[in-house]
Amino acid sequence: MGAPGIPPIRLGLIGTGLAVEKLHWPALRQLAERYVVTAFTDPSDEQRRRFTGYSGTDPSSATADRTALLARDDVDAVLISVPIPHLYEVARDALEAGKHVFCEKPAGVDAEQAAAFLALAAAHPDRTFVVGENYFYRDDLRYARALLDDGAIGRVHLVAWRHAVRSVPRAGGFTGTPWRHRPQYRGGVHLDAGVHHIAQIRLLCGEIALVHAAVQTANSTIDAPSDLALNLVFTGGAIGNYTASYVDIPVPPEPNDMRLYGTEGVLVLAGAEPEYRVTRCGPDATTHTTVFRGIDNGYRAELVDFADAVQFGARPVGSVAQSVANALVVQRAFDSAERAAALALEPVPGAGPVPLWRPRGSAGLFDGLPGQRISSSASFAA
C-alpha cells in the first residue's frame, strides 16, 4: 500500500495502554512499510515494559514524557492514546510541536471542547490531524454502504437498532479502566463507545437533522447514564430509533442487529468479532448474505488512510470534523433528554455525508486488505 522510495512515517506513541495493545499495535505490525515506531511514552512503568515486551520495540526508544517525545527530530507523527479528558491538550501540544496527529476518539469531553477540536484543526492546516473512527473503515460497513449507494434496497425510510449488553468492570478489559467508572466527560459510555454506533448510523443513513432522547441510570458500576433511547430524523427523510443499554446484570442473548428498511428491500447488519453478516432481503422473498471473517474492525485501514494523508496529501475520511459530528449527536441527545424536547442538529463545518473509503489507487473495496468474505443466498416465507 506504500510507494517505492518513500520512507515509513516515524511514529511516536503517546500512551501505550489497552487501546494500543489490543487495537493499534496489531494493525501497526502489519504496516511496517508505512510506519516505524521511533519513540513512545507512558506514565506507567508497567505499561512501558509491557509494550516493549509484546512489540519488540527497543526500550531505549522510551521517553520520560510527551514533552521529551515531541521535541525529538525523529518523530514525524504521533498516535495519541490517553484517557478521554486529556486527548485535547495532548493533541494541541503535538500540533504546536509540528507533528502530524492521529488521536483516539471522541473529539471532546463535551460540545464546547468539540468546537475547540474544530478550531485546533483549522489552526494547523499544514498538519494531518485525525480523530480516529474505525467504524468508517470496517469492511462489513463499507460493503453495506456500497450496497445502499447502488440502490440495493431502494430509498431507506426507517432505521431500527437496539444494542443491549452487560457492562461491568473486568480485569484486563476496557470496562476495567478506572477512569471509565467515574467518567469526567459528558455522556459516559454513550460518548466513549456510543460514538462508534453514531458513526455507523451516519455512514449508512446519512446526516441527522433532529434528535429526541431519554436517558436513564441502571448500572451501579458506572457513574453515568447506562440507557439511551434516541429517536432520529435524517436529512434525507428517513426516521429511526437507536436504543443502547449498558447494564450490570446478565443480559440474555439478543440479536443486537441493525435493520434498514427501504422501499425495495431490507438490509440487516448483525454479528460481532470474529464474524459479521450483511444480509439483503429483497421483495421476491430472497436473501443474500455476506459473511465477513478475520477482519480487524477497520484499525489497519484507518492507519493506512492516515499514512496516505501524511505522505500523499490524501484527504482522510476520518477527519476531525467527522468525529466531531459523531460526538455532537451524543451531546445533542443528552441536551434533548435534559430538556425533554426534540432538538435540531446544526451541520458541522467540514463534515457532511461520510465518504466511502477505498484503498488508494483502487476501484475495489477490499484490494490488498486482509479478511475473508463468503456469500450465500436463500429464500424466506414472504
Tab-separated table of C-alpha atoms in Angstrom:
chain	number	residue	atom	x	y	z
A	1	MET	CA	0.000	0.000	0.000
A	2	GLY	CA	3.055	2.250	0.270
A	3	ALA	CA	5.138	3.614	-2.559
A	4	PRO	CA	8.688	2.696	-3.580
A	5	GLY	CA	11.272	5.165	-2.384
A	6	ILE	CA	9.053	6.758	0.260
A	7	PRO	CA	10.372	6.076	3.767
A	8	PRO	CA	7.976	4.983	6.501
A	9	ILE	CA	6.443	7.526	8.841
A	10	ARG	CA	8.456	7.860	12.041
A	11	LEU	CA	5.787	7.425	14.673
A	12	GLY	CA	5.741	8.329	18.337
A	13	LEU	CA	3.218	6.715	20.686
A	14	ILE	CA	1.822	8.850	23.477
A	15	GLY	CA	0.178	6.283	25.726
A	16	THR	CA	0.724	2.538	25.396
A	17	GLY	CA	-2.324	1.183	27.243
A	18	LEU	CA	-5.112	-1.168	26.206
A	19	ALA	CA	-6.081	0.641	23.003
A	20	VAL	CA	-2.533	0.384	21.680
A	21	GLU	CA	-2.089	-3.217	22.803
A	22	LYS	CA	-5.419	-4.572	21.568
A	23	LEU	CA	-6.266	-2.289	18.648
A	24	HIS	CA	-3.458	-0.209	17.194
A	25	TRP	CA	-0.335	-2.333	17.586
A	26	PRO	CA	-1.825	-5.386	15.798
A	27	ALA	CA	-2.517	-3.042	12.872
A	28	LEU	CA	0.848	-1.255	13.013
A	29	ARG	CA	2.829	-4.501	12.905
A	30	GLN	CA	1.153	-5.264	9.564
A	31	LEU	CA	2.213	-1.878	8.207
A	32	ALA	CA	5.989	-1.962	8.557
A	33	GLU	CA	6.354	-0.357	5.127
A	34	ARG	CA	4.254	2.616	6.300
A	35	TYR	CA	5.290	3.134	9.927
A	36	VAL	CA	8.271	2.681	12.222
A	37	VAL	CA	7.893	3.400	15.941
A	38	THR	CA	10.832	5.616	16.921
A	39	ALA	CA	9.642	6.765	20.340
A	40	PHE	CA	6.990	6.057	22.943
A	41	THR	CA	5.954	7.291	26.352
A	42	ASP	CA	3.537	6.313	29.099
A	43	PRO	CA	3.324	7.479	32.711
A	44	SER	CA	3.152	3.843	33.833
A	45	ASP	CA	6.434	1.942	34.103
A	46	GLU	CA	4.456	-1.285	33.865
A	47	GLN	CA	2.736	-0.205	30.649
A	48	ARG	CA	6.072	0.769	29.066
A	49	ARG	CA	7.619	-2.583	29.967
A	50	ARG	CA	4.566	-4.420	28.714
A	51	PHE	CA	4.678	-2.565	25.398
A	52	THR	CA	8.347	-3.334	24.769
A	53	GLY	CA	7.672	-6.968	25.674
A	54	TYR	CA	4.906	-7.664	23.154
A	55	SER	CA	6.044	-5.245	20.429
A	56	GLY	CA	9.787	-5.918	20.418
A	57	THR	CA	10.407	-2.158	20.310
A	58	ASP	CA	13.827	-1.092	21.591
A	59	PRO	CA	13.400	0.012	25.247
A	60	SER	CA	15.770	2.904	24.558
A	61	SER	CA	13.008	4.445	22.433
A	62	ALA	CA	11.081	5.234	25.630
A	63	THR	CA	10.942	8.886	26.674
A	64	ALA	CA	10.243	10.416	30.068
A	65	ASP	CA	7.112	12.285	28.991
A	66	ARG	CA	5.315	13.714	25.993
A	67	THR	CA	7.329	16.942	26.064
A	68	ALA	CA	10.515	14.963	25.508
A	69	LEU	CA	8.900	12.873	22.806
A	70	LEU	CA	7.515	15.895	20.950
A	71	ALA	CA	10.951	17.536	20.982
A	72	ARG	CA	12.515	14.673	19.039
A	73	ASP	CA	13.517	15.222	15.414
A	74	ASP	CA	12.960	11.558	14.558
A	75	VAL	CA	9.188	11.739	15.162
A	76	ASP	CA	7.060	12.824	12.196
A	77	ALA	CA	3.668	11.901	13.635
A	78	VAL	CA	2.141	10.780	16.911
A	79	LEU	CA	-0.571	8.329	17.861
A	80	ILE	CA	-2.323	9.629	20.978
A	81	SER	CA	-3.996	7.070	23.220
A	82	VAL	CA	-4.627	8.650	26.613
A	83	PRO	CA	-7.755	8.949	28.805
A	84	ILE	CA	-10.543	10.954	27.150
A	85	PRO	CA	-10.209	14.058	29.369
A	86	HIS	CA	-6.589	14.519	28.218
A	87	LEU	CA	-6.959	13.972	24.460
A	88	TYR	CA	-7.406	17.625	23.541
A	89	GLU	CA	-4.419	19.008	25.453
A	90	VAL	CA	-2.086	16.303	24.127
A	91	ALA	CA	-3.278	16.812	20.534
A	92	ARG	CA	-2.791	20.578	20.921
A	93	ASP	CA	0.760	20.156	22.190
A	94	ALA	CA	1.622	17.739	19.383
A	95	LEU	CA	0.303	20.019	16.643
A	96	GLU	CA	2.115	23.011	18.139
A	97	ALA	CA	5.298	20.903	18.055
A	98	GLY	CA	4.797	20.430	14.311
A	99	LYS	CA	3.736	16.780	14.366
A	100	HIS	CA	1.003	15.077	12.383
A	101	VAL	CA	-1.616	13.705	14.775
A	102	PHE	CA	-3.693	10.544	14.945
A	103	CYS	CA	-5.781	10.919	18.106
A	104	GLU	CA	-8.080	8.434	19.798
A	105	LYS	CA	-11.777	9.322	19.933
A	106	PRO	CA	-14.006	11.039	20.949
A	107	ALA	CA	-13.477	14.617	19.782
A	108	GLY	CA	-14.013	16.380	23.090
A	109	VAL	CA	-15.485	15.772	26.532
A	110	ASP	CA	-18.493	17.957	25.707
A	111	ALA	CA	-19.861	20.215	22.973
A	112	GLU	CA	-17.592	23.117	23.957
A	113	GLN	CA	-14.448	21.023	23.614
A	114	ALA	CA	-15.726	19.534	20.354
A	115	ALA	CA	-15.765	23.082	18.981
A	116	ALA	CA	-12.225	23.524	20.311
A	117	PHE	CA	-11.138	20.421	18.346
A	118	LEU	CA	-12.502	22.011	15.165
A	119	ALA	CA	-10.671	25.265	15.904
A	120	LEU	CA	-7.462	23.360	16.612
A	121	ALA	CA	-7.635	21.595	13.254
A	122	ALA	CA	-8.309	24.897	11.472
A	123	ALA	CA	-5.293	26.476	13.184
A	124	HIS	CA	-2.935	23.822	11.793
A	125	PRO	CA	-3.906	23.325	8.134
A	126	ASP	CA	-0.399	22.178	7.233
A	127	ARG	CA	-0.624	19.142	9.535
A	128	THR	CA	-2.671	15.976	9.103
A	129	PHE	CA	-4.975	15.773	12.109
A	130	VAL	CA	-7.297	12.797	12.514
A	131	VAL	CA	-9.530	11.731	15.387
A	132	GLY	CA	-9.768	8.001	14.781
A	133	GLU	CA	-13.075	6.317	13.964
A	134	ASN	CA	-12.510	2.735	12.876
A	135	TYR	CA	-16.190	2.104	12.075
A	136	PHE	CA	-15.803	4.310	8.986
A	137	TYR	CA	-13.309	1.711	7.732
A	138	ARG	CA	-14.876	-1.618	8.721
A	139	ASP	CA	-15.212	-3.961	5.756
A	140	ASP	CA	-18.768	-5.058	6.533
A	141	LEU	CA	-19.983	-1.499	6.993
A	142	ARG	CA	-18.284	-0.249	3.838
A	143	TYR	CA	-19.827	-3.139	1.913
A	144	ALA	CA	-23.259	-2.283	3.300
A	145	ARG	CA	-22.745	1.371	2.364
A	146	ALA	CA	-21.782	0.381	-1.195
A	147	LEU	CA	-24.995	-1.664	-1.455
A	148	LEU	CA	-27.026	1.317	-0.304
A	149	ASP	CA	-25.232	3.632	-2.737
A	150	ASP	CA	-26.131	1.203	-5.536
A	151	GLY	CA	-29.808	1.309	-4.541
A	152	ALA	CA	-29.903	-2.302	-3.357
A	153	ILE	CA	-32.929	-1.688	-1.105
A	154	GLY	CA	-34.280	1.482	-2.693
A	155	ARG	CA	-34.806	4.568	-0.562
A	156	VAL	CA	-34.175	3.950	3.129
A	157	HIS	CA	-37.195	5.163	5.109
A	158	LEU	CA	-36.780	3.516	8.549
A	159	VAL	CA	-33.826	2.502	10.744
A	160	ALA	CA	-34.081	0.324	13.855
A	161	TRP	CA	-31.169	-0.650	16.111
A	162	ARG	CA	-31.099	-1.932	19.672
A	163	HIS	CA	-27.800	-2.603	21.419
A	164	ALA	CA	-28.015	-4.162	24.895
A	165	VAL	CA	-25.002	-5.641	26.691
A	166	ARG	CA	-23.748	-6.319	30.195
A	167	SER	CA	-21.034	-3.848	31.155
A	168	VAL	CA	-19.175	-4.453	34.414
A	169	PRO	CA	-15.514	-3.947	35.352
A	170	ARG	CA	-13.393	-6.810	34.011
A	171	ALA	CA	-9.668	-7.053	34.671
A	172	GLY	CA	-7.650	-6.602	31.511
A	173	GLY	CA	-10.595	-5.173	29.567
A	174	PHE	CA	-11.729	-1.663	28.678
A	175	THR	CA	-14.544	-1.767	31.248
A	176	GLY	CA	-11.908	-2.330	33.936
A	177	THR	CA	-10.274	1.064	33.315
A	178	PRO	CA	-10.823	3.136	36.499
A	179	TRP	CA	-11.384	6.456	34.695
A	180	ARG	CA	-14.327	4.896	32.861
A	181	HIS	CA	-16.140	4.073	36.124
A	182	ARG	CA	-16.450	7.774	37.061
A	183	PRO	CA	-16.237	9.426	33.652
A	184	GLN	CA	-15.184	13.055	33.528
A	185	TYR	CA	-16.855	13.529	30.161
A	186	ARG	CA	-20.487	14.194	29.352
A	187	GLY	CA	-22.303	11.143	28.071
A	188	GLY	CA	-20.216	8.487	29.784
A	189	VAL	CA	-20.269	5.184	27.924
A	190	HIS	CA	-22.556	6.662	25.258
A	191	LEU	CA	-19.794	9.092	24.305
A	192	ASP	CA	-16.923	6.636	24.774
A	193	ALA	CA	-18.435	3.614	22.986
A	194	GLY	CA	-21.581	5.125	21.508
A	195	VAL	CA	-19.782	7.402	19.054
A	196	HIS	CA	-18.877	4.244	17.122
A	197	HIS	CA	-22.559	3.447	16.709
A	198	ILE	CA	-23.327	7.017	15.692
A	199	ALA	CA	-20.527	6.735	13.109
A	200	GLN	CA	-22.162	3.576	11.744
A	201	ILE	CA	-25.556	5.273	11.589
A	202	ARG	CA	-24.143	8.314	9.778
A	203	LEU	CA	-22.071	6.194	7.378
A	204	LEU	CA	-25.108	4.146	6.341
A	205	CYS	CA	-28.038	6.515	6.763
A	206	GLY	CA	-26.670	9.993	6.173
A	207	GLU	CA	-26.809	13.129	8.249
A	208	ILE	CA	-29.086	13.524	11.248
A	209	ALA	CA	-31.378	16.569	11.362
A	210	LEU	CA	-33.319	16.043	14.595
A	211	VAL	CA	-32.941	14.060	17.837
A	212	HIS	CA	-35.369	13.296	20.643
A	213	ALA	CA	-33.886	11.314	23.511
A	214	ALA	CA	-34.328	9.978	27.025
A	215	VAL	CA	-31.630	8.610	29.326
A	216	GLN	CA	-31.677	6.536	32.496
A	217	THR	CA	-29.185	5.197	35.031
A	218	ALA	CA	-29.382	1.465	35.775
A	219	ASN	CA	-25.759	0.363	36.244
A	220	SER	CA	-24.253	0.606	39.723
A	221	THR	CA	-20.682	0.301	38.403
A	222	ILE	CA	-20.811	3.421	36.197
A	223	ASP	CA	-21.371	6.940	37.490
A	224	ALA	CA	-23.255	7.970	34.365
A	225	PRO	CA	-26.447	7.068	32.468
A	226	SER	CA	-26.493	3.485	31.248
A	227	ASP	CA	-29.542	3.697	28.959
A	228	LEU	CA	-30.200	5.874	25.937
A	229	ALA	CA	-33.346	5.814	23.810
A	230	LEU	CA	-32.847	8.040	20.787
A	231	ASN	CA	-35.337	8.887	18.054
A	232	LEU	CA	-33.775	10.221	14.857
A	233	VAL	CA	-34.897	12.185	11.821
A	234	PHE	CA	-32.447	12.204	8.906
A	235	THR	CA	-31.899	14.986	6.384
A	236	GLY	CA	-32.761	12.516	3.615
A	237	GLY	CA	-36.226	11.935	5.043
A	238	ALA	CA	-35.753	8.635	6.873
A	239	ILE	CA	-36.680	8.211	10.524
A	240	GLY	CA	-35.283	5.785	13.073
A	241	ASN	CA	-34.595	4.679	16.599
A	242	TYR	CA	-31.357	3.747	18.345
A	243	THR	CA	-31.539	2.209	21.811
A	244	ALA	CA	-28.395	1.423	23.798
A	245	SER	CA	-28.230	-0.178	27.244
A	246	TYR	CA	-25.080	-0.973	29.232
A	247	VAL	CA	-26.307	-2.723	32.383
A	248	ASP	CA	-24.650	-4.520	35.288
A	249	ILE	CA	-26.824	-7.641	35.237
A	250	PRO	CA	-26.573	-10.585	32.832
A	251	VAL	CA	-28.409	-9.972	29.567
A	252	PRO	CA	-29.905	-12.923	27.679
A	253	PRO	CA	-28.598	-13.448	24.142
A	254	GLU	CA	-30.068	-10.760	21.923
A	255	PRO	CA	-29.727	-10.117	18.190
A	256	ASN	CA	-28.395	-6.541	18.626
A	257	ASP	CA	-28.735	-6.190	14.873
A	258	MET	CA	-29.281	-3.049	12.850
A	259	ARG	CA	-32.113	-3.048	10.310
A	260	LEU	CA	-32.561	-0.602	7.478
A	261	TYR	CA	-35.940	-0.704	5.761
A	262	GLY	CA	-36.036	0.501	2.176
A	263	THR	CA	-38.714	0.870	-0.463
A	264	GLU	CA	-37.351	-2.197	-2.291
A	265	GLY	CA	-35.872	-4.361	0.464
A	266	VAL	CA	-34.334	-4.614	3.910
A	267	LEU	CA	-30.669	-4.600	4.951
A	268	VAL	CA	-29.688	-6.353	8.187
A	269	LEU	CA	-26.274	-5.950	9.848
A	270	ALA	CA	-25.533	-8.437	12.607
A	271	GLY	CA	-22.757	-10.231	14.443
A	272	ALA	CA	-19.633	-9.385	16.367
A	273	GLU	CA	-15.992	-10.373	16.310
A	274	PRO	CA	-14.862	-12.646	14.749
A	275	GLU	CA	-17.824	-12.810	12.334
A	276	TYR	CA	-20.085	-10.146	10.856
A	277	ARG	CA	-23.038	-10.611	8.494
A	278	VAL	CA	-24.664	-8.290	5.979
A	279	THR	CA	-27.985	-9.629	4.681
A	280	ARG	CA	-30.069	-8.041	1.952
A	281	CYS	CA	-33.717	-9.126	1.858
A	282	GLY	CA	-35.376	-8.485	-1.484
A	283	PRO	CA	-39.022	-8.035	-2.475
A	284	ASP	CA	-39.046	-11.503	-4.089
A	285	ALA	CA	-38.602	-13.258	-0.708
A	286	THR	CA	-34.911	-13.986	-1.232
A	287	THR	CA	-31.933	-13.062	0.925
A	288	HIS	CA	-28.306	-12.618	0.025
A	289	THR	CA	-25.897	-12.836	2.972
A	290	THR	CA	-22.219	-11.923	3.000
A	291	VAL	CA	-20.196	-13.129	5.973
A	292	PHE	CA	-17.014	-11.302	6.994
A	293	ARG	CA	-14.384	-13.190	8.973
A	294	GLY	CA	-10.884	-12.239	10.033
A	295	ILE	CA	-11.386	-8.506	9.594
A	296	ASP	CA	-9.827	-6.190	12.165
A	297	ASN	CA	-12.709	-3.728	12.596
A	298	GLY	CA	-11.011	-1.116	10.437
A	299	TYR	CA	-7.956	-0.305	12.567
A	300	ARG	CA	-5.494	-1.199	9.814
A	301	ALA	CA	-7.421	0.698	7.152
A	302	GLU	CA	-7.709	3.892	9.209
A	303	LEU	CA	-3.936	3.878	9.741
A	304	VAL	CA	-3.458	3.353	6.003
A	305	ASP	CA	-5.713	6.345	5.336
A	306	PHE	CA	-3.749	8.451	7.846
A	307	ALA	CA	-0.461	7.456	6.185
A	308	ASP	CA	-1.871	8.320	2.763
A	309	ALA	CA	-2.832	11.760	4.086
A	310	VAL	CA	0.631	12.369	5.568
A	311	GLN	CA	2.649	11.000	2.647
A	312	PHE	CA	0.481	11.781	-0.381
A	313	GLY	CA	-1.823	14.587	0.734
A	314	ALA	CA	-4.967	12.479	0.539
A	315	ARG	CA	-7.993	13.802	2.406
A	316	PRO	CA	-8.690	11.361	5.237
A	317	VAL	CA	-12.215	10.041	5.718
A	318	GLY	CA	-11.818	10.101	9.497
A	319	SER	CA	-11.329	13.841	9.730
A	320	VAL	CA	-11.673	15.842	12.918
A	321	ALA	CA	-14.917	17.302	11.555
A	322	GLN	CA	-16.440	13.855	11.013
A	323	SER	CA	-15.540	12.753	14.532
A	324	VAL	CA	-16.927	15.988	15.939
A	325	ALA	CA	-20.163	15.303	14.060
A	326	ASN	CA	-20.377	11.889	15.743
A	327	ALA	CA	-19.720	13.326	19.209
A	328	LEU	CA	-22.207	16.158	18.809
A	329	VAL	CA	-25.050	13.719	18.111
A	330	VAL	CA	-24.419	12.244	21.563
A	331	GLN	CA	-24.156	15.686	23.162
A	332	ARG	CA	-27.354	16.882	21.493
A	333	ALA	CA	-29.112	13.692	22.588
A	334	PHE	CA	-28.215	14.470	26.203
A	335	ASP	CA	-29.423	18.059	25.699
A	336	SER	CA	-32.703	16.631	24.434
A	337	ALA	CA	-33.042	14.313	27.414
A	338	GLU	CA	-32.409	17.159	29.863
A	339	ARG	CA	-34.919	19.462	28.158
A	340	ALA	CA	-37.469	16.730	27.329
A	341	ALA	CA	-37.697	18.147	23.821
A	342	ALA	CA	-36.859	17.319	20.224
A	343	LEU	CA	-33.800	19.284	19.134
A	344	ALA	CA	-32.300	20.122	15.756
A	345	LEU	CA	-28.653	19.465	14.869
A	346	GLU	CA	-26.669	22.143	13.113
A	347	PRO	CA	-24.331	20.952	10.328
A	348	VAL	CA	-20.695	20.621	11.404
A	349	PRO	CA	-18.419	22.693	9.148
A	350	GLY	CA	-16.246	20.427	7.038
A	351	ALA	CA	-18.180	17.248	7.836
A	352	GLY	CA	-21.241	16.483	5.693
A	353	PRO	CA	-22.029	12.974	4.429
A	354	VAL	CA	-19.310	10.455	5.335
A	355	PRO	CA	-17.310	9.468	2.227
A	356	LEU	CA	-16.933	5.765	1.387
A	357	TRP	CA	-13.280	4.820	1.915
A	358	ARG	CA	-11.496	2.699	-0.682
A	359	PRO	CA	-7.825	1.678	-0.727
A	360	ARG	CA	-5.782	4.365	-2.505
A	361	GLY	CA	-5.434	3.727	-6.211
A	362	SER	CA	-8.105	1.029	-6.185
A	363	ALA	CA	-11.626	0.923	-7.546
A	364	GLY	CA	-12.470	-2.048	-5.321
A	365	LEU	CA	-13.456	-2.068	-1.674
A	366	PHE	CA	-11.111	-4.772	-0.420
A	367	ASP	CA	-7.995	-4.730	-2.614
A	368	GLY	CA	-4.939	-5.577	-0.531
A	369	LEU	CA	-6.892	-5.905	2.701
A	370	PRO	CA	-6.968	-8.965	4.977
A	371	GLY	CA	-10.095	-10.931	5.853
A	372	GLN	CA	-12.447	-13.467	4.328
A	373	ARG	CA	-15.787	-12.809	2.642
A	374	ILE	CA	-18.306	-15.612	1.979
A	375	SER	CA	-21.621	-15.092	0.194
A	376	SER	CA	-24.773	-17.193	0.071
A	377	SER	CA	-28.411	-16.862	-0.993
A	378	ALA	CA	-31.637	-18.257	0.445
A	379	SER	CA	-35.402	-17.830	0.366
A	380	PHE	CA	-37.766	-16.986	3.177
A	381	ALA	CA	-41.533	-17.149	3.617
A	382	ALA	CA	-42.936	-13.858	2.388
